[in-house]
CSV table of C-alpha atoms in Angstrom, one decimal:
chain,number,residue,atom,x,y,z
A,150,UNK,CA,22.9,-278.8,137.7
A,151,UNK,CA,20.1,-276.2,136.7
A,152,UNK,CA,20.6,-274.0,133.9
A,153,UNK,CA,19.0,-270.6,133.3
A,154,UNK,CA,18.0,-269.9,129.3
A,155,UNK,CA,18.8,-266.9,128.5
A,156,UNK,CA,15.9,-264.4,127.0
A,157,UNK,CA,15.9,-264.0,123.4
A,158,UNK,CA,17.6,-260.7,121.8
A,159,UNK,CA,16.3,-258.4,119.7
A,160,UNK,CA,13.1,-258.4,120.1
A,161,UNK,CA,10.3,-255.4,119.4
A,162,UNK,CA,7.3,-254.6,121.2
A,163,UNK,CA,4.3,-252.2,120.6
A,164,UNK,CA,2.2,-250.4,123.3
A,165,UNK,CA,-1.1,-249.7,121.5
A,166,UNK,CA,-3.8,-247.5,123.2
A,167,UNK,CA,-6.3,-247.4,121.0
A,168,UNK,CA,-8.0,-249.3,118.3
A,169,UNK,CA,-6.4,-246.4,115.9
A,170,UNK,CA,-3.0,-247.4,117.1
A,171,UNK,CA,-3.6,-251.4,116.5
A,172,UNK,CA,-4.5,-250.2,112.9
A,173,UNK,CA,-0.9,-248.2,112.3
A,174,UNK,CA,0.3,-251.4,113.7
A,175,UNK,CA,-1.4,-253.2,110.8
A,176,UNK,CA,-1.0,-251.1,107.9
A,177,UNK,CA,2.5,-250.7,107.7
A,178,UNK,CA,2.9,-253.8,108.2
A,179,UNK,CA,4.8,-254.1,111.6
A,180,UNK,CA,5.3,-257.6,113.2
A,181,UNK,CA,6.1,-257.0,117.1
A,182,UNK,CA,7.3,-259.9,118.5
A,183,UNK,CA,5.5,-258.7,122.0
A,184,UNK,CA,2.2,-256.7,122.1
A,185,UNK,CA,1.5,-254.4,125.3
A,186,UNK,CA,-2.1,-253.4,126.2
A,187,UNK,CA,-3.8,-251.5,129.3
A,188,UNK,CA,-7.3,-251.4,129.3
A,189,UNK,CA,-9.9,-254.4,129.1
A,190,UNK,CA,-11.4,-253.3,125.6
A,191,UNK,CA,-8.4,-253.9,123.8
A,192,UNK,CA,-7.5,-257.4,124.6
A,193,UNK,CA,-9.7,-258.7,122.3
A,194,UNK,CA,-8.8,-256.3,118.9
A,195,UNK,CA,-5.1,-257.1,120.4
A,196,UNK,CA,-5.5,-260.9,120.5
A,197,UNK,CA,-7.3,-261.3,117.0
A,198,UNK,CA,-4.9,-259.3,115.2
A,199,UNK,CA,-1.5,-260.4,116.9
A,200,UNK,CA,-2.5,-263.9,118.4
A,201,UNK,CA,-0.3,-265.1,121.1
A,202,UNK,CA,2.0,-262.1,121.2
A,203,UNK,CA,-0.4,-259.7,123.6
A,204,UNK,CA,0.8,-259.0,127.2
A,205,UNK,CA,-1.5,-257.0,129.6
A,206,UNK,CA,0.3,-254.7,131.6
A,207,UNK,CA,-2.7,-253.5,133.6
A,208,UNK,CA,-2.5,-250.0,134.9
A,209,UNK,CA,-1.4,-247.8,138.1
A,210,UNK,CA,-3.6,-247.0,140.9
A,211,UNK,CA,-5.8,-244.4,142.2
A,212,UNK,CA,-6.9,-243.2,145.6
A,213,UNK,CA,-10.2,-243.3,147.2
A,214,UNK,CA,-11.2,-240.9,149.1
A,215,UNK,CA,-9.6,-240.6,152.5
A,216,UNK,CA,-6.2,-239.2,153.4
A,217,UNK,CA,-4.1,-242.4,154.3
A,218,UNK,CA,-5.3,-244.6,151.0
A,219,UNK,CA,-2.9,-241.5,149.3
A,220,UNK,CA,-0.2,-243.0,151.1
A,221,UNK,CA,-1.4,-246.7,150.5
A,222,UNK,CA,-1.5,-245.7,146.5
A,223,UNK,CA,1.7,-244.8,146.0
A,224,UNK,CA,3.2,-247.9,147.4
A,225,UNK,CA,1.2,-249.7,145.5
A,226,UNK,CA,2.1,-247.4,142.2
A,227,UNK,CA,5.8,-248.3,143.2
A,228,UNK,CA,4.8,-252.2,143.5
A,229,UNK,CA,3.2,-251.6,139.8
A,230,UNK,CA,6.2,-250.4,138.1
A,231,UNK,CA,8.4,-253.0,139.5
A,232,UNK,CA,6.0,-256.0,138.5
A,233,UNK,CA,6.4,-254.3,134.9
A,234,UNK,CA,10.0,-254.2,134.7
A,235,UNK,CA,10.5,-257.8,136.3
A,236,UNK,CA,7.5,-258.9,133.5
A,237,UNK,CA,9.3,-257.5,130.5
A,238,UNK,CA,12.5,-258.4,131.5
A,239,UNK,CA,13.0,-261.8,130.4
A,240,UNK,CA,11.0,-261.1,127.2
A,241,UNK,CA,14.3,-259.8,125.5
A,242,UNK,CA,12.7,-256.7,124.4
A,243,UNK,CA,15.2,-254.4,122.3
A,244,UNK,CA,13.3,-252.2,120.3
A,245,UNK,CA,9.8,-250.3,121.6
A,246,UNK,CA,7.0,-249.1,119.3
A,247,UNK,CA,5.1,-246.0,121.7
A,248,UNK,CA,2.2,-244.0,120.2
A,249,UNK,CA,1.6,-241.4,123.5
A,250,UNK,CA,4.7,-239.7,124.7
A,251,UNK,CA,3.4,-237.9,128.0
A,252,UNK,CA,2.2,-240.8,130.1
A,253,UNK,CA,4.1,-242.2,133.1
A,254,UNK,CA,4.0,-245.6,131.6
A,255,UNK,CA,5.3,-244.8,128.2
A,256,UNK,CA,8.3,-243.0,130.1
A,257,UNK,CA,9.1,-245.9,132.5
A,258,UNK,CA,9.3,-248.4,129.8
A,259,UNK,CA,11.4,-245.5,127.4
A,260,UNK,CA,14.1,-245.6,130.8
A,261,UNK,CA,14.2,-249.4,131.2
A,262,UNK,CA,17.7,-250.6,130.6
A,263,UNK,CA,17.2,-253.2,128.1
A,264,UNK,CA,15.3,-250.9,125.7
A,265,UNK,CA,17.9,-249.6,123.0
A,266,UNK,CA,15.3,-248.0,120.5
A,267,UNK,CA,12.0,-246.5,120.9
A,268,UNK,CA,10.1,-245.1,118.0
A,269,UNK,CA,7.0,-242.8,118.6
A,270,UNK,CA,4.5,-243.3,115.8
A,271,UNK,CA,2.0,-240.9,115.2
A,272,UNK,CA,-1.7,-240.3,117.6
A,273,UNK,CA,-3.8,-238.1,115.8
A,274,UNK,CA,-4.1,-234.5,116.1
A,275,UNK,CA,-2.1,-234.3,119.4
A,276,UNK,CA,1.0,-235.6,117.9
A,277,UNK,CA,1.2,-232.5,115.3
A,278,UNK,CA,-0.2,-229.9,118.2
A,279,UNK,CA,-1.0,-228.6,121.6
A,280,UNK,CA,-4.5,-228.6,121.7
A,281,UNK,CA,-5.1,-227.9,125.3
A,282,UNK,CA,-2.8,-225.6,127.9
A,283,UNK,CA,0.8,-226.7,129.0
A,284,UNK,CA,-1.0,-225.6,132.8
A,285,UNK,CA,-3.5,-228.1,132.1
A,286,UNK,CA,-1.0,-230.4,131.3
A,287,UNK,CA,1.3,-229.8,134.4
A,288,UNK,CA,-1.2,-230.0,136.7
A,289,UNK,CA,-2.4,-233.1,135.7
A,290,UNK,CA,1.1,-234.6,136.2
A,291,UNK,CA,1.3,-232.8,139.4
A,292,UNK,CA,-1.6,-234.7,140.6
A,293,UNK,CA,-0.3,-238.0,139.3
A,294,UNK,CA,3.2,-237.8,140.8
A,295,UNK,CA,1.4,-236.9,144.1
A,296,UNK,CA,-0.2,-240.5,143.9
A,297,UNK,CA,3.1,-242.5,142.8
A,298,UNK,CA,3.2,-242.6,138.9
A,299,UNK,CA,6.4,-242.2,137.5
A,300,UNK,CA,7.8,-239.0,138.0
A,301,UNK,CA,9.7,-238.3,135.2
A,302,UNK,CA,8.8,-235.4,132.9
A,303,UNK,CA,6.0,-235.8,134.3
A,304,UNK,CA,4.9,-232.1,133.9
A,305,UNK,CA,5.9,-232.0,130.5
A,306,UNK,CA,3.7,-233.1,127.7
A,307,UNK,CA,6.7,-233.5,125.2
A,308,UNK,CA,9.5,-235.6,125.3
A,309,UNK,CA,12.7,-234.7,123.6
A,310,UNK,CA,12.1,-236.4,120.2
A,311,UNK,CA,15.8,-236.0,119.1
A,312,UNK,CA,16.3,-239.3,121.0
A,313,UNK,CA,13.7,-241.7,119.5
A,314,UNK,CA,12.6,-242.3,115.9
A,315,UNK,CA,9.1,-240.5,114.9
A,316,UNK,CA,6.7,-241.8,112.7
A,317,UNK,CA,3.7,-239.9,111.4
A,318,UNK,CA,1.5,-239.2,108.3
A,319,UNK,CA,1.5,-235.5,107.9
A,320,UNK,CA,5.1,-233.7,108.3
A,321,UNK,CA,7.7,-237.0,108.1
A,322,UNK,CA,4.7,-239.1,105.8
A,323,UNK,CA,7.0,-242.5,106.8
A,324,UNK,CA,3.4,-243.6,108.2
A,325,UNK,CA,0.1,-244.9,106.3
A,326,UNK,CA,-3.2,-245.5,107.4
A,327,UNK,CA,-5.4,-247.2,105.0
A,328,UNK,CA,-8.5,-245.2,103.9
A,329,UNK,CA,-11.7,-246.9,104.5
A,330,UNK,CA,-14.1,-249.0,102.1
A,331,UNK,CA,-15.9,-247.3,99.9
A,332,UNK,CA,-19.4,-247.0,101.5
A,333,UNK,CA,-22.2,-249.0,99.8
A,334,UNK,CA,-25.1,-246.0,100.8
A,335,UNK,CA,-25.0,-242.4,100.0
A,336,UNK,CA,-26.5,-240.3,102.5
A,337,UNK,CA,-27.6,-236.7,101.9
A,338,UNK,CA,-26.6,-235.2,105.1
A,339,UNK,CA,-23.7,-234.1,107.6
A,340,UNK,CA,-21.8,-236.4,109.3
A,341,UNK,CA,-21.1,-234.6,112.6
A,342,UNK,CA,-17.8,-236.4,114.4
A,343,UNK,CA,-18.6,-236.1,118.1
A,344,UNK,CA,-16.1,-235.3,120.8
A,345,UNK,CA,-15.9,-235.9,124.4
A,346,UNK,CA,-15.4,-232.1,125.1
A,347,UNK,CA,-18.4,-231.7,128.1
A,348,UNK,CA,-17.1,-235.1,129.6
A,349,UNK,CA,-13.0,-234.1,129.6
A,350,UNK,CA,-14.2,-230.6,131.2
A,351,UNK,CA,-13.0,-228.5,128.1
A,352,UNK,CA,-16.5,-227.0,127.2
A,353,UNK,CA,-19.2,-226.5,129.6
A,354,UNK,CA,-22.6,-228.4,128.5
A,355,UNK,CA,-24.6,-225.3,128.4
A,356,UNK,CA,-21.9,-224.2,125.4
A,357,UNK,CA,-22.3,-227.5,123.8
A,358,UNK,CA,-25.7,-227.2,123.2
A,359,UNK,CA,-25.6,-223.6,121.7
A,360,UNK,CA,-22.8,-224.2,119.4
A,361,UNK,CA,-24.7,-227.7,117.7
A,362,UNK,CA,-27.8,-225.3,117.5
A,363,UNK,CA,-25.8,-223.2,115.3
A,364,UNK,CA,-24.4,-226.2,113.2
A,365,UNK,CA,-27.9,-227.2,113.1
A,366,UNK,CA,-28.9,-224.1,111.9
A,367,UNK,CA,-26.1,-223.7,109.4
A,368,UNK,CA,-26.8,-226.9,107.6
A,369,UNK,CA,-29.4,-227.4,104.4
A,370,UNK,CA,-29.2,-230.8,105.4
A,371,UNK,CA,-30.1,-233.4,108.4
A,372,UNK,CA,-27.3,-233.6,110.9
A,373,UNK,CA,-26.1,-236.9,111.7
A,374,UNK,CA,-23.9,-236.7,114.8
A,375,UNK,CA,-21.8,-239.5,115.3
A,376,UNK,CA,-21.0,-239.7,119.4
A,377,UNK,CA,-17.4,-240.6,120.7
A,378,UNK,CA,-16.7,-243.8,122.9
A,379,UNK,CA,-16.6,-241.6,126.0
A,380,UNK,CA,-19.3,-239.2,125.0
A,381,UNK,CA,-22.3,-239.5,127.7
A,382,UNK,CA,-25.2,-240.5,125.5
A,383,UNK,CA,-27.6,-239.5,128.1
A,384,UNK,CA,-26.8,-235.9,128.1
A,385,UNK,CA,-26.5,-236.5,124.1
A,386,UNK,CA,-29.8,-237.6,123.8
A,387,UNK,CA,-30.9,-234.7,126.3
A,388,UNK,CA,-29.5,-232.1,124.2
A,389,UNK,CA,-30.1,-233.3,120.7
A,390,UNK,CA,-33.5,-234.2,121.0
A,391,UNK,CA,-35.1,-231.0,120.5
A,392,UNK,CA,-33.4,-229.6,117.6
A,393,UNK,CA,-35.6,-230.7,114.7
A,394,UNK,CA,-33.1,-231.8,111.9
A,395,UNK,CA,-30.0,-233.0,114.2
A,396,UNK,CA,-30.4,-237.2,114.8
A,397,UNK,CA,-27.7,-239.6,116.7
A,398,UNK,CA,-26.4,-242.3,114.4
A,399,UNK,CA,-25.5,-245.2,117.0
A,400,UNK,CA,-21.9,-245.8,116.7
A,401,UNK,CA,-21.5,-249.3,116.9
A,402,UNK,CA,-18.2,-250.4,115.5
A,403,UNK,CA,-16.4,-246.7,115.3
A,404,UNK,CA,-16.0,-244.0,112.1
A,405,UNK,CA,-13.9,-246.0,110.3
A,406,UNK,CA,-16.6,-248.9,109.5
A,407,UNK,CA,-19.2,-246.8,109.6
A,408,UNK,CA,-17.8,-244.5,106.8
A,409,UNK,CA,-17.5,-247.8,104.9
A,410,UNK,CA,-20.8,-248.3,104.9
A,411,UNK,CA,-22.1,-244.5,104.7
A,412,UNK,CA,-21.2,-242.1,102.7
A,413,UNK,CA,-22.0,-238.1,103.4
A,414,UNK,CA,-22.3,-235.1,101.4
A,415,UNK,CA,-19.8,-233.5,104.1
A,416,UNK,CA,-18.5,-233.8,107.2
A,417,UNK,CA,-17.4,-232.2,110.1
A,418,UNK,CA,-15.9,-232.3,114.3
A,419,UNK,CA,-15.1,-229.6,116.7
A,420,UNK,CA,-12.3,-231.3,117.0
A,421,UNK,CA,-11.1,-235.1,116.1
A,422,UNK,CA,-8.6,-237.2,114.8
A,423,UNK,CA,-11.2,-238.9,113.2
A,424,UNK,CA,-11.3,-236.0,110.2
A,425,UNK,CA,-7.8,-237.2,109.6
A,426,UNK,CA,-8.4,-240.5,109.3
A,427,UNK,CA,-11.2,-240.2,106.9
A,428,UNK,CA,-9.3,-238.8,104.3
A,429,UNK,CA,-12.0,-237.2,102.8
A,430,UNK,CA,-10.5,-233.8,103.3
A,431,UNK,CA,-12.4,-231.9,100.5
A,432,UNK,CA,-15.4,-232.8,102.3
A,433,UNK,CA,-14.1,-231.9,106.2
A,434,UNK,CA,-14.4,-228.9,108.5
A,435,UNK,CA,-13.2,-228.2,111.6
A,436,UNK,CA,-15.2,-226.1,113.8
A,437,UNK,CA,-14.0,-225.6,117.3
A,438,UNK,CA,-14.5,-221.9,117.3
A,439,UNK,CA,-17.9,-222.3,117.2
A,440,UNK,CA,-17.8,-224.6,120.0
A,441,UNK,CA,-16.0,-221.6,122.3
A,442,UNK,CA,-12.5,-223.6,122.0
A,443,UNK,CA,-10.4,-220.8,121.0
A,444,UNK,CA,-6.9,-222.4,121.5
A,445,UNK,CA,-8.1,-225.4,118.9
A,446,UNK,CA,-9.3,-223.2,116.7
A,447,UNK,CA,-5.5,-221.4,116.8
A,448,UNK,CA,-3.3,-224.3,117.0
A,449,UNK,CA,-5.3,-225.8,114.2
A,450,UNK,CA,-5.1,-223.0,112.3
A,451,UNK,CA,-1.1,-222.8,112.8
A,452,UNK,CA,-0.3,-226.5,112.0
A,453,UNK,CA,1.0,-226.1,108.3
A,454,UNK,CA,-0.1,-229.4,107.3
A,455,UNK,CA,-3.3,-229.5,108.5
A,456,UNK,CA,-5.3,-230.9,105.4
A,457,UNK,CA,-8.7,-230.4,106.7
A,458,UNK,CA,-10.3,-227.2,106.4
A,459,UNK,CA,-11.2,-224.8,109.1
A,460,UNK,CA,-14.5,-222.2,109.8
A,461,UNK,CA,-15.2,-220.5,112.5
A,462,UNK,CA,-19.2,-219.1,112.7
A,463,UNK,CA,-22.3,-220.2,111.2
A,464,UNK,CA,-22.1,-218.4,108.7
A,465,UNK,CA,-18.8,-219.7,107.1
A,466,UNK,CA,-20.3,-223.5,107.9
A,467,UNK,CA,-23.0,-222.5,105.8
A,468,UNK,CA,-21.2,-221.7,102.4
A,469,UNK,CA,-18.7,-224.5,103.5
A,470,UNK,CA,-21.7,-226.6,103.2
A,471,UNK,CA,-23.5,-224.8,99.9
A,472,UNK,CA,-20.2,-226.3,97.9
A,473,UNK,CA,-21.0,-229.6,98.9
C-alpha cells in the first residue's frame, strides 16, 4: 500500500522582484522557507543568498501580433496559473511575503486557498504614493485581462491593505534597509540617479534632454549621471554627449555599491527610490518638475514623510547645490 506524505505546515515564502526587495529580505533578517522569482536576472542574487530555497515561477504570456494568437494567449495565461497553484501546493506554504500589490501574480497567489497571511513589505516610492495616473493604471490592466492574466482588481493599483500586514520604512518604520559602505573616494560632483522615464513613455526624449541641460546648467560641478537598468544607453550617450560638464558613470553593480565606493558632494533623480535608499537625505533633491512631471512633482510634495528634499527650476537646484 502506497502512502501519500503530507506537505509540511507552516511554511513562509517571499516573492522578490528586484534586487532591492532580496536586500529587505536580508536586512531584517527574514528566513523564508520558499523563495519565489520571475525573471532570469534574479536567480542568481536569489540562489546565493537563500540557497536551495528559490523556485522560479516564470511568467504569463504575451501575444504576437495577429488576431487568433490573442485567443491562443489567454489559454495559455489560464494554463500558467494553474501550473502555479498545482507547484505551490504541496510546498505547505502558510504565510506570503509580497513587495508589489497591483500585479496579476501577486493577487493570484494573495487568493490561493492555502495562504492564511500575506504581508506587503515596502517597494520604494510607489508604496508611499501614486506617481503616475489611476487611467494609466486601468488601462494597463484592461489590456492585460484582455490577454488572460488574472482578472482580479485588476484595474486597481491598490489593494485593500486592511487585510494583510504592511511593512515599510517611512510611515509604520517596522522595516530597515541597511545604509551603504562608507565610500573609500570622494568625488567633487553631482551624482545624477537616472530613470527610465523616455523608455516607460512618461517624458518624451526631446523633454529629457532639455531638462538635464538645465541640471547641467544649474550645477558648479561635473554631473555624473548614473543610468537605470532599463535606461537605453544609446539614446543616453546621444543626448549627454554634447553637454560639456555632464559624463555617464557606468553602472555596473547598481547605486547601492557604487555609493560604497563614491562619495558625492550632492545628489539628485527626477524621480527614484534610489534617493531613499541612499540615506543621504541632507544631500538629495528631487527634481521631477524640471523634467515636465508635474504629478511627481505633487505627489511628492504631498507625501508627509518624504525625507528627501524637493526643487522645482534651475534656479532652486542652483542654491540647493551652493549649500553643498
Amino acid at each position: 500500500m502506497s502512502s501519500t506524505r503530507k506537505p509540511e505546515a507552516g511554511k513562509v515564502a517571499a516573492l522578490p522582484r528586484s534586487r532591492l526587495h532580496l536586500q529587505f529580505l536580508l536586512d531584517n533578517g527574514a528566513e523564508p522557507d520558499v523563495v519565489l522569482y520571475r525573471d532570469a536576472f534574479m536567480r542568481e542574487p536569489v540562489e546565493a543568498s537563500y540557497p536551495g530555497r528559490a523556485v522560479d515561477l516564470g511568467r504569463e504570456s504575451l501575444p504576437g501580433r495577429s488576431p487568433t494568437s490573442v485567443l491562443a494567449t489567454r489559454r495559455a495565461n489560464a494554463a500558467y496559473y494553474r501550473s502555479v497553484a498545482a507547484l505551490l501546493q504541496p510546498l505547505g506554504i502558510e504565510r506570503l511575503i509580497l513587495f508589489l500589490e497591483g500585479e496579476p501574480l501577486e493577487r493570484f497567489l494573495m487568493g490561493l486557498p492555502e495562504i492564511r497571511t500575506v504581508e506587503l513589505w515596502e517597494d520604494g516610492l510607489s508604496h508611499y504614493t501614486d506617481l503616475t495616473s489611476p487611467l494609466w493604471y486601468a488601462a494597463r490592466g484592461a489590456v492585460q485581462a484582455a490577454v488572460g492574466f488574472y482578472p482580479r482588481d485588476i484595474l486597481h493599483r491598490r489593494i485593500d491593505r486592511s487585510t494583510v500586514v504592511v511593512r515599510d520604512r517611512f510611515e509604520r518604520r517596522n522595516l530597515v534597509l541597511k545604509s551603504p559602505a562608507l565610500p573609500g573616494e570622494q568625488r567633487d560632483a553631482l551624482l545624477f540617479v537616472g530613470s527610465p522615464l523616455v523608455e516607460d513613455g512618461i517624458i518624451r526624449h526631446t523633454r529629457f534632454l532639455t531638462a538635464m541641460r538645465k541640471v547641467a546648467a544649474a550645477s558648479p560641478i561635473a554631473v555624473r549621471y548614473l543610468p537605470h537598468p532599463r535606461e537605453n544607453l544609446a539614446r543616453l550617450r546621444a543626448d549627454l554627449t554634447g553637454i560639456s560638464n555632464v559624463e555617464i558613470e557606468p553602472n555596473t553593480s547598481g547605486l547601492m555599491e557604487h555609493a560604497g565606493r563614491f562619495g558625492y558632494r550632492a545628489y539628485a533623480a527626477a524621480i527614484s527610490t534610489g534617493l531613499l535608499d541612499l540615506g543621504r537625505f541632507d544631500q538629495s533633491v528631487y527634481v521631477p518638475q524640471m523634467f515636465g512631471c508635474t504629478r511627481m512633482a505633487r505627489a511628492l510634495r504631498q507625501w508627509p514623510a518624504n525625507p528627501v528634499r524637493l526643487v522645482d527650476d534651475e534656479q532652486s537646484l542652483r542654491g540647493f547645490l551652493a549649500q553643498h
